[in-house]
Amino acid sequence: MVLWIIGLSGTGKSTLAGLVVHRLRESGKSVVLLDGDIIRALLGNDVDHTLGGRRRNAERLSQLSKFLADQGIHVVAAVLSMFPEWQHWNRANIPDYSEVYMRATIDTLLRRDIKNLYARALKGEISNVVGVDLPFPDPERPELVINNDRDLLDLNELADKVMNLEIVQKVLSRT
């Protein structure tokens, strides 16, 4: 299984992914958490944040997810995933693939802007920020859409929704 949690910076995708991974591990499942920023750093930060660099990182995440899934390791990926062609590739090449789309309004993202990305981009201090000067197309057909405009200290309610997805239930029912 590959569970692809998509969203802009600040939507809560990394936090949610961590909760889901924890629950799957508690159930005895072999699962790896892939975070787009962490994979970028792990591979030496050799791709930048331009459209081309982001495309290369997206390709790596998709290929790595397939590689792990082909070996029976479940993957929960917290990714920006701004390229529909890689979402299509995932669906065509990764059995048991599902998408969760985390979304929030720009006002919410600005309030949560711990990396100070949106504020700096809106002031023109930095460029190549997805959702400001790089487009972010909504995923075409996610299995679950979560509107995360509430400032939740506890994301367990959202994790429950993910754990109830058909693909996750299928994994949990296997011995």
PDB file of C-alpha atoms in Angstrom:
ATOM      1  CA  MET A   1       0.000   0.000   0.000  1.00  0.00           C
ATOM      2  CA  VAL A   2       1.102   3.523  -0.746  1.00  0.00           C
ATOM      3  CA  LEU A   3      -0.878   6.251   0.974  1.00  0.00           C
ATOM      4  CA  TRP A   4      -0.055   9.609  -0.624  1.00  0.00           C
ATOM      5  CA  ILE A   5      -0.979  12.517   1.690  1.00  0.00           C
ATOM      6  CA  ILE A   6      -1.016  15.648  -0.480  1.00  0.00           C
ATOM      7  CA  GLY A   7      -1.144  19.282   0.534  1.00  0.00           C
ATOM      8  CA  LEU A   8       0.516  22.650   0.725  1.00  0.00           C
ATOM      9  CA  SER A   9       2.982  23.544   3.461  1.00  0.00           C
ATOM     10  CA  GLY A  10       1.068  24.028   6.701  1.00  0.00           C
ATOM     11  CA  THR A  11      -1.939  21.829   5.961  1.00  0.00           C
ATOM     12  CA  GLY A  12      -0.898  19.220   8.538  1.00  0.00           C
ATOM     13  CA  LYS A  13       0.109  16.436   6.168  1.00  0.00           C
ATOM     14  CA  SER A  14       3.374  15.532   7.967  1.00  0.00           C
ATOM     15  CA  THR A  15       1.683  15.438  11.371  1.00  0.00           C
ATOM     16  CA  LEU A  16      -1.184  13.343  10.030  1.00  0.00           C
ATOM     17  CA  ALA A  17       1.194  10.992   8.209  1.00  0.00           C
ATOM     18  CA  GLY A  18       3.148  10.461  11.423  1.00  0.00           C
ATOM     19  CA  LEU A  19      -0.019   9.529  13.309  1.00  0.00           C
ATOM     20  CA  VAL A  20      -1.105   7.083  10.609  1.00  0.00           C
ATOM     21  CA  VAL A  21       2.343   5.464  10.513  1.00  0.00           C
ATOM     22  CA  HIS A  22       2.296   5.114  14.307  1.00  0.00           C
ATOM     23  CA  ARG A  23      -1.096   3.410  14.215  1.00  0.00           C
ATOM     24  CA  LEU A  24      -0.055   1.046  11.425  1.00  0.00           C
ATOM     25  CA  ARG A  25       3.103   0.076  13.303  1.00  0.00           C
ATOM     26  CA  GLU A  26       1.069  -0.543  16.460  1.00  0.00           C
ATOM     27  CA  SER A  27      -0.970  -2.975  14.335  1.00  0.00           C
ATOM     28  CA  GLY A  28       2.217  -4.826  13.417  1.00  0.00           C
ATOM     29  CA  LYS A  29       2.518  -3.522   9.878  1.00  0.00           C
ATOM     30  CA  SER A  30       5.843  -2.777   8.207  1.00  0.00           C
ATOM     31  CA  VAL A  31       5.518   0.850   7.129  1.00  0.00           C
ATOM     32  CA  VAL A  32       7.849   3.650   6.097  1.00  0.00           C
ATOM     33  CA  LEU A  33       7.121   7.351   6.387  1.00  0.00           C
ATOM     34  CA  LEU A  34       8.361   9.395   3.442  1.00  0.00           C
ATOM     35  CA  ASP A  35       8.327  13.156   3.870  1.00  0.00           C
ATOM     36  CA  GLY A  36       9.170  15.252   0.824  1.00  0.00           C
ATOM     37  CA  ASP A  37      11.433  17.644   2.749  1.00  0.00           C
ATOM     38  CA  ILE A  38      13.244  14.848   4.579  1.00  0.00           C
ATOM     39  CA  ILE A  39      13.872  12.840   1.397  1.00  0.00           C
ATOM     40  CA  ARG A  40      15.200  15.985  -0.285  1.00  0.00           C
ATOM     41  CA  ALA A  41      17.673  16.459   2.615  1.00  0.00           C
ATOM     42  CA  LEU A  42      18.511  12.750   2.831  1.00  0.00           C
ATOM     43  CA  LEU A  43      19.572  12.789  -0.819  1.00  0.00           C
ATOM     44  CA  GLY A  44      21.890  15.724  -0.258  1.00  0.00           C
ATOM     45  CA  ASN A  45      19.639  18.676  -1.132  1.00  0.00           C
ATOM     46  CA  ASP A  46      20.817  18.311  -4.713  1.00  0.00           C
ATOM     47  CA  VAL A  47      17.558  19.601  -6.164  1.00  0.00           C
ATOM     48  CA  ASP A  48      16.364  23.157  -5.685  1.00  0.00           C
ATOM     49  CA  HIS A  49      12.853  24.521  -5.233  1.00  0.00           C
ATOM     50  CA  THR A  50      12.394  25.630  -8.835  1.00  0.00           C
ATOM     51  CA  LEU A  51       9.763  23.889 -10.901  1.00  0.00           C
ATOM     52  CA  GLY A  52      12.436  21.586 -12.363  1.00  0.00           C
ATOM     53  CA  GLY A  53      13.897  20.716  -8.961  1.00  0.00           C
ATOM     54  CA  ARG A  54      10.465  20.055  -7.552  1.00  0.00           C
ATOM     55  CA  ARG A  55       9.621  17.834 -10.525  1.00  0.00           C
ATOM     56  CA  ARG A  56      12.814  15.798  -9.959  1.00  0.00           C
ATOM     57  CA  ASN A  57      11.990  15.381  -6.259  1.00  0.00           C
ATOM     58  CA  ALA A  58       8.441  14.292  -7.129  1.00  0.00           C
ATOM     59  CA  GLU A  59       9.841  11.651  -9.485  1.00  0.00           C
ATOM     60  CA  ARG A  60      12.169  10.361  -6.773  1.00  0.00           C
ATOM     61  CA  LEU A  61       9.353  10.101  -4.239  1.00  0.00           C
ATOM     62  CA  SER A  62       7.124   8.197  -6.652  1.00  0.00           C
ATOM     63  CA  GLN A  63       9.907   5.828  -7.722  1.00  0.00           C
ATOM     64  CA  LEU A  64      11.002   5.224  -4.121  1.00  0.00           C
ATOM     65  CA  SER A  65       7.406   4.561  -3.052  1.00  0.00           C
ATOM     66  CA  LYS A  66       6.974   1.978  -5.803  1.00  0.00           C
ATOM     67  CA  PHE A  67      10.321   0.369  -4.953  1.00  0.00           C
ATOM     68  CA  LEU A  68       9.334  -0.046  -1.298  1.00  0.00           C
ATOM     69  CA  ALA A  69       5.773  -1.189  -2.071  1.00  0.00           C
ATOM     70  CA  ASP A  70       7.096  -3.800  -4.525  1.00  0.00           C
ATOM     71  CA  GLN A  71       9.043  -5.287  -1.598  1.00  0.00           C
ATOM     72  CA  GLY A  72       5.975  -5.511   0.644  1.00  0.00           C
ATOM     73  CA  ILE A  73       6.711  -2.398   2.670  1.00  0.00           C
ATOM     74  CA  HIS A  74       3.773  -0.066   3.159  1.00  0.00           C
ATOM     75  CA  VAL A  75       4.434   3.617   2.514  1.00  0.00           C
ATOM     76  CA  VAL A  76       2.782   6.699   3.945  1.00  0.00           C
ATOM     77  CA  ALA A  77       4.090   9.731   2.074  1.00  0.00           C
ATOM     78  CA  ALA A  78       3.569  13.346   3.155  1.00  0.00           C
ATOM     79  CA  VAL A  79       4.188  15.215  -0.075  1.00  0.00           C
ATOM     80  CA  LEU A  80       3.381  18.485  -1.770  1.00  0.00           C
ATOM     81  CA  SER A  81       2.591  16.512  -4.947  1.00  0.00           C
ATOM     82  CA  MET A  82       1.988  19.428  -7.306  1.00  0.00           C
ATOM     83  CA  PHE A  83       2.444  17.406 -10.501  1.00  0.00           C
ATOM     84  CA  PRO A  84      -0.676  15.591 -11.713  1.00  0.00           C
ATOM     85  CA  GLU A  85       1.456  13.490 -14.074  1.00  0.00           C
ATOM     86  CA  TRP A  86       3.162  11.847 -11.092  1.00  0.00           C
ATOM     87  CA  GLN A  87      -0.145  11.193  -9.377  1.00  0.00           C
ATOM     88  CA  HIS A  88      -1.252   9.518 -12.642  1.00  0.00           C
ATOM     89  CA  TRP A  89       2.015   7.557 -12.758  1.00  0.00           C
ATOM     90  CA  ASN A  90       1.481   6.396  -9.177  1.00  0.00           C
ATOM     91  CA  ARG A  91      -2.034   5.170  -9.961  1.00  0.00           C
ATOM     92  CA  ALA A  92      -0.826   3.337 -13.067  1.00  0.00           C
ATOM     93  CA  ASN A  93       2.273   1.767 -11.504  1.00  0.00           C
ATOM     94  CA  ILE A  94       1.657   1.256  -7.787  1.00  0.00           C
ATOM     95  CA  PRO A  95      -0.908  -1.349  -6.756  1.00  0.00           C
ATOM     96  CA  ASP A  96      -2.906  -0.363  -3.673  1.00  0.00           C
ATOM     97  CA  TYR A  97      -2.286   3.375  -4.091  1.00  0.00           C
ATOM     98  CA  SER A  98      -4.579   5.982  -2.509  1.00  0.00           C
ATOM     99  CA  GLU A  99      -4.532   9.751  -2.095  1.00  0.00           C
ATOM    100  CA  VAL A 100      -5.570  11.905   0.834  1.00  0.00           C
ATOM    101  CA  TYR A 101      -5.810  15.606   0.038  1.00  0.00           C
ATOM    102  CA  MET A 102      -5.267  17.953   2.974  1.00  0.00           C
ATOM    103  CA  ARG A 103      -6.385  21.473   2.204  1.00  0.00           C
ATOM    104  CA  ALA A 104      -6.686  24.738   4.063  1.00  0.00           C
ATOM    105  CA  THR A 105      -7.358  28.354   3.146  1.00  0.00           C
ATOM    106  CA  ILE A 106      -4.478  30.757   2.579  1.00  0.00           C
ATOM    107  CA  ASP A 107      -5.511  32.603   5.760  1.00  0.00           C
ATOM    108  CA  THR A 108      -5.046  29.397   7.744  1.00  0.00           C
ATOM    109  CA  LEU A 109      -1.735  28.649   6.028  1.00  0.00           C
ATOM    110  CA  LEU A 110      -0.459  32.144   6.798  1.00  0.00           C
ATOM    111  CA  ARG A 111      -1.404  31.682  10.455  1.00  0.00           C
ATOM    112  CA  ARG A 112       0.478  28.360  10.577  1.00  0.00           C
ATOM    113  CA  ASP A 113       3.448  29.594   8.528  1.00  0.00           C
ATOM    114  CA  ILE A 114       6.181  28.281  10.843  1.00  0.00           C
ATOM    115  CA  LYS A 115       8.686  28.193   7.963  1.00  0.00           C
ATOM    116  CA  ASN A 116       7.743  31.807   7.113  1.00  0.00           C
ATOM    117  CA  LEU A 117       7.400  30.766   3.464  1.00  0.00           C
ATOM    118  CA  TYR A 118       4.092  32.364   2.593  1.00  0.00           C
ATOM    119  CA  ALA A 119       4.768  35.673   4.338  1.00  0.00           C
ATOM    120  CA  ARG A 120       8.168  36.042   2.657  1.00  0.00           C
ATOM    121  CA  ALA A 121       6.775  35.031  -0.753  1.00  0.00           C
ATOM    122  CA  LEU A 122       3.880  37.488  -0.491  1.00  0.00           C
ATOM    123  CA  LYS A 123       6.394  40.251   0.323  1.00  0.00           C
ATOM    124  CA  GLY A 124       8.454  39.268  -2.740  1.00  0.00           C
ATOM    125  CA  GLU A 125      11.447  38.223  -0.638  1.00  0.00           C
ATOM    126  CA  ILE A 126      11.520  34.656  -2.010  1.00  0.00           C
ATOM    127  CA  SER A 127      10.143  32.935  -5.070  1.00  0.00           C
ATOM    128  CA  ASN A 128       9.179  29.411  -6.115  1.00  0.00           C
ATOM    129  CA  VAL A 129       6.672  29.026  -3.289  1.00  0.00           C
ATOM    130  CA  VAL A 130       3.882  26.651  -4.211  1.00  0.00           C
ATOM    131  CA  GLY A 131       0.506  28.224  -3.612  1.00  0.00           C
ATOM    132  CA  VAL A 132       1.879  31.749  -4.065  1.00  0.00           C
ATOM    133  CA  ASP A 133       3.924  32.050  -7.255  1.00  0.00           C
ATOM    134  CA  LEU A 134       3.879  28.397  -8.329  1.00  0.00           C
ATOM    135  CA  PRO A 135       0.468  26.871  -9.007  1.00  0.00           C
ATOM    136  CA  PHE A 136      -0.909  24.034  -6.945  1.00  0.00           C
ATOM    137  CA  PRO A 137      -3.534  22.051  -8.839  1.00  0.00           C
ATOM    138  CA  ASP A 138      -6.022  20.188  -6.693  1.00  0.00           C
ATOM    139  CA  PRO A 139      -5.607  16.420  -7.057  1.00  0.00           C
ATOM    140  CA  GLU A 140      -8.105  15.060  -9.583  1.00  0.00           C
ATOM    141  CA  ARG A 141      -9.578  12.161  -7.633  1.00  0.00           C
ATOM    142  CA  PRO A 142      -8.340  11.699  -4.093  1.00  0.00           C
ATOM    143  CA  GLU A 143      -9.979   8.971  -2.061  1.00  0.00           C
ATOM    144  CA  LEU A 144     -10.328  11.383   0.857  1.00  0.00           C
ATOM    145  CA  VAL A 145     -10.401  15.185   1.106  1.00  0.00           C
ATOM    146  CA  ILE A 146      -9.757  16.752   4.497  1.00  0.00           C
ATOM    147  CA  ASN A 147     -10.479  20.424   5.018  1.00  0.00           C
ATOM    148  CA  ASN A 148      -8.059  21.319   7.780  1.00  0.00           C
ATOM    149  CA  ASP A 149      -8.808  24.938   8.564  1.00  0.00           C
ATOM    150  CA  ARG A 150      -9.310  24.251  12.237  1.00  0.00           C
ATOM    151  CA  ASP A 151      -6.289  24.606  14.474  1.00  0.00           C
ATOM    152  CA  LEU A 152      -6.354  21.188  16.055  1.00  0.00           C
ATOM    153  CA  LEU A 153      -3.937  20.237  18.755  1.00  0.00           C
ATOM    154  CA  ASP A 154      -5.047  16.644  18.345  1.00  0.00           C
ATOM    155  CA  LEU A 155      -5.266  15.253  14.820  1.00  0.00           C
ATOM    156  CA  ASN A 156      -6.539  11.843  15.960  1.00  0.00           C
ATOM    157  CA  GLU A 157      -9.994  12.608  14.516  1.00  0.00           C
ATOM    158  CA  LEU A 158      -8.400  13.121  11.093  1.00  0.00           C
ATOM    159  CA  ALA A 159      -6.229  10.027  11.508  1.00  0.00           C
ATOM    160  CA  ASP A 160      -9.425   8.047  12.188  1.00  0.00           C
ATOM    161  CA  LYS A 161     -10.749   9.114   8.773  1.00  0.00           C
ATOM    162  CA  VAL A 162      -7.584   7.924   7.066  1.00  0.00           C
ATOM    163  CA  MET A 163      -7.541   4.648   8.982  1.00  0.00           C
ATOM    164  CA  ASN A 164     -11.105   3.994   7.787  1.00  0.00           C
ATOM    165  CA  LEU A 165     -10.137   4.230   4.113  1.00  0.00           C
ATOM    166  CA  GLU A 166     -10.792   1.015   2.209  1.00  0.00           C
ATOM    167  CA  ILE A 167      -7.112   0.543   1.313  1.00  0.00           C
ATOM    168  CA  VAL A 168      -5.999   0.910   4.944  1.00  0.00           C
ATOM    169  CA  GLN A 169      -8.716  -1.441   6.169  1.00  0.00           C
ATOM    170  CA  LYS A 170      -7.568  -3.967   3.555  1.00  0.00           C
ATOM    171  CA  VAL A 171      -3.994  -3.764   4.896  1.00  0.00           C
ATOM    172  CA  LEU A 172      -5.157  -4.073   8.494  1.00  0.00           C
ATOM    173  CA  SER A 173      -7.260  -7.145   7.706  1.00  0.00           C
ATOM    174  CA  ARG A 174      -4.239  -9.039   6.337  1.00  0.00           C
ATOM    175  CA  THR A 175      -2.346 -11.217   8.797  1.00  0.00           C
TER     176      THR A 175
END
